[in-house]
CSV table of C-alpha atoms in Angstrom, one decimal:
chain,number,residue,atom,x,y,z
Z,18,VAL,CA,13.6,-117.2,253.9
Z,19,THR,CA,13.0,-114.3,251.5
Z,20,ALA,CA,10.0,-112.0,251.9
Z,21,THR,CA,8.4,-109.0,250.2
Z,22,ILE,CA,6.3,-106.3,251.6
Z,23,ASP,CA,2.6,-106.6,250.7
Z,24,GLN,CA,1.7,-103.2,249.2
Z,25,PRO,CA,-2.0,-102.9,249.7
Z,26,GLY,CA,-2.4,-103.5,253.4
Z,27,PHE,CA,-1.1,-102.6,256.8
Z,28,ASP,CA,-2.3,-104.0,260.1
Z,29,CYS,CA,-3.6,-101.8,262.9
Z,30,LEU,CA,-0.1,-100.9,264.2
Z,31,ASN,CA,0.9,-99.6,260.7
Z,32,THR,CA,3.5,-102.3,260.2
Z,33,PRO,CA,3.7,-103.9,256.7
Z,34,GLN,CA,2.4,-107.4,256.2
Z,35,LEU,CA,4.8,-109.8,254.7
Z,36,ILE,CA,4.2,-112.3,251.9
Z,37,PHE,CA,6.8,-115.1,251.6
Z,38,ILE,CA,8.2,-115.7,248.1
Z,39,ASP,CA,8.7,-119.4,248.8
Z,40,ASP,CA,5.0,-119.9,248.6
Z,41,ILE,CA,5.0,-118.4,245.1
Z,42,GLN,CA,8.0,-120.5,243.9
Z,43,GLU,CA,6.2,-123.8,244.5
Z,44,THR,CA,4.1,-123.3,241.4
Z,45,VAL,CA,5.2,-124.6,238.0
Z,46,VAL,CA,5.6,-121.1,236.6
Z,47,GLY,CA,7.7,-120.0,239.5
Z,48,ASN,CA,10.1,-123.0,239.1
Z,49,VAL,CA,10.4,-122.4,235.3
Z,50,ASN,CA,11.2,-118.7,235.9
Z,51,TYR,CA,13.7,-119.6,238.6
Z,52,TYR,CA,15.6,-122.0,236.3
Z,53,ILE,CA,15.5,-119.6,233.4
Z,54,THR,CA,16.9,-116.9,235.6
Z,55,PHE,CA,19.6,-119.2,236.9
Z,56,VAL,CA,20.6,-120.3,233.4
Z,57,LEU,CA,20.7,-116.7,232.1
Z,58,LEU,CA,22.8,-115.7,235.0
Z,59,CYS,CA,25.3,-118.5,234.4
Z,60,LEU,CA,25.5,-117.6,230.7
Z,61,TYR,CA,26.1,-113.9,231.6
Z,62,LEU,CA,28.8,-114.7,234.0
Z,63,LEU,CA,30.5,-117.1,231.5
Z,64,PHE,CA,30.3,-114.4,228.8
Z,65,VAL,CA,31.7,-111.7,231.0
Z,66,ASN,CA,34.6,-113.9,232.2
Z,67,ILE,CA,35.5,-114.7,228.6
Z,68,MET,CA,35.4,-111.0,227.6
Z,69,LEU,CA,37.6,-110.1,230.6
Z,70,ILE,CA,40.1,-112.7,229.7
Z,71,ASN,CA,40.2,-111.5,226.1
Z,72,LEU,CA,40.7,-108.0,227.3
Z,73,LEU,CA,43.6,-109.1,229.5
Z,74,ILE,CA,45.2,-110.9,226.6
Z,75,ALA,CA,44.8,-107.8,224.4
Z,76,ILE,CA,46.4,-105.6,227.1
Z,77,PHE,CA,49.4,-108.0,227.5
Z,78,SER,CA,49.9,-108.3,223.8
Z,79,ASN,CA,49.9,-104.5,223.4
Z,80,THR,CA,52.4,-104.2,226.3
Z,81,TYR,CA,54.6,-106.9,224.8
Z,82,ALA,CA,54.6,-105.2,221.4
Z,83,ASP,CA,55.5,-101.8,222.9
Z,84,SER,CA,58.4,-103.3,224.9
Z,85,GLU,CA,59.5,-105.3,221.8
Z,86,ALA,CA,59.6,-102.1,219.8
Z,87,LYS,CA,61.6,-100.2,222.4
Z,88,SER,CA,64.0,-103.1,223.2
Z,89,GLY,CA,66.6,-102.1,220.7
Z,90,ILE,CA,66.8,-98.5,222.0
Z,91,ILE,CA,66.8,-99.7,225.6
Z,92,TYR,CA,69.6,-102.2,224.8
Z,93,LYS,CA,71.8,-99.6,223.1
Z,94,THR,CA,71.3,-97.0,225.9
Z,95,GLN,CA,72.2,-99.5,228.6
Z,96,ARG,CA,75.2,-100.6,226.7
Z,97,ALA,CA,76.4,-97.1,226.3
Z,98,GLU,CA,75.9,-96.5,230.0
Z,99,VAL,CA,78.0,-99.5,230.9
Z,100,ILE,CA,80.8,-98.5,228.4
Z,101,LEU,CA,80.9,-95.0,229.9
Z,102,GLU,CA,81.0,-96.4,233.4
Z,103,PHE,CA,83.9,-98.6,232.6
Z,104,LYS,CA,85.7,-95.8,230.8
Z,105,GLU,CA,85.5,-93.5,233.8
Z,106,ARG,CA,86.6,-96.1,236.3
Z,107,PRO,CA,90.3,-96.3,237.2
Z,108,TRP,CA,92.3,-99.1,235.7
Z,109,LEU,CA,94.2,-99.8,238.9
Z,110,PRO,CA,92.7,-101.9,241.7
Z,111,ASN,CA,91.3,-100.1,244.8
Z,112,PRO,CA,94.4,-99.6,247.0
Z,113,LEU,CA,96.4,-98.3,244.0
Z,114,SER,CA,93.5,-96.2,242.6
Z,115,LEU,CA,94.7,-93.3,244.7
Z,116,LEU,CA,97.8,-93.0,242.5
Z,117,TYR,CA,95.5,-93.0,239.5
Z,118,PHE,CA,93.4,-90.1,240.9
Z,119,ILE,CA,96.6,-88.1,241.8
Z,120,MET,CA,97.9,-88.6,238.2
Z,121,LYS,CA,94.5,-87.5,236.8
Z,122,GLY,CA,94.5,-84.4,239.0
Z,123,ALA,CA,98.0,-83.4,237.9
Z,124,GLU,CA,97.1,-84.0,234.3
Z,125,LYS,CA,94.0,-81.7,234.6
Z,126,LEU,CA,96.2,-79.0,236.3
Z,127,MET,CA,98.7,-79.2,233.5
Z,128,ASP,CA,96.0,-79.0,230.9
Z,129,LYS,CA,94.6,-75.9,232.5
Z,130,CYS,CA,98.0,-74.2,232.6
Z,131,VAL,CA,98.8,-75.1,229.0
Z,132,CYS,CA,95.3,-74.2,227.9
Z,133,LYS,CA,95.7,-70.7,229.4
Z,134,LYS,CA,99.1,-70.3,227.7
Z,135,LYS,CA,97.6,-71.4,224.4
Z,136,LEU,CA,94.7,-69.1,224.8
Z,137,TYR,CA,97.0,-66.2,225.6
Z,138,ARG,CA,99.2,-67.0,222.6
Z,139,SER,CA,96.2,-67.3,220.2
Z,140,GLN,CA,94.8,-64.0,221.4
Z,141,ILE,CA,98.2,-62.3,220.8
Z,142,LYS,CA,98.3,-63.8,217.2
Z,143,LYS,CA,94.8,-62.6,216.6
Z,144,VAL,CA,95.7,-59.1,217.7
Z,145,ASN,CA,98.8,-59.1,215.5
Z,146,ARG,CA,96.8,-60.2,212.5
Z,147,GLN,CA,94.3,-57.5,213.1
Z,148,ASN,CA,97.1,-54.9,213.4
Z,149,ALA,CA,98.7,-56.2,210.2
Z,150,SER,CA,95.5,-56.0,208.2
Z,151,PHE,CA,94.9,-52.5,209.6
Z,152,ASN,CA,98.4,-51.4,208.7
Z,153,ALA,CA,98.0,-52.9,205.2
Z,154,PHE,CA,94.7,-51.0,204.8
Z,155,ARG,CA,96.3,-47.7,206.0
Z,156,ALA,CA,99.3,-48.2,203.6
Z,157,SER,CA,96.9,-48.6,200.7
Z,158,LEU,CA,95.3,-45.2,201.3
């Protein structure tokens, strides 16, 4: 049972007097207003649900379009990662992969030693060229 507070009067204990709305709704005008309100509420809820579904479809289509645009780049980067992963893996099965890592370590040590020798030789050649050009310059004076 719904009730409203009667504005004009209070009883002797200063408590509000209540007027029940059910008495008002029994009239013809009250029933028409009730049904109009109910129909408008139903139409509003239907409209809002349709708008929310349209918004959801728009968001999904936007997300799909973004992922479709980025799919080529994502595919290429993932493919490159897989290729690099397989390139770095040893070609021998697991028990024998220890031999592979020993060979790789020896190869890196040899490269370091040879690289130092090449660097030393290239520096000597550079100094000799500078000395030769300086001697040629001195001879021309």
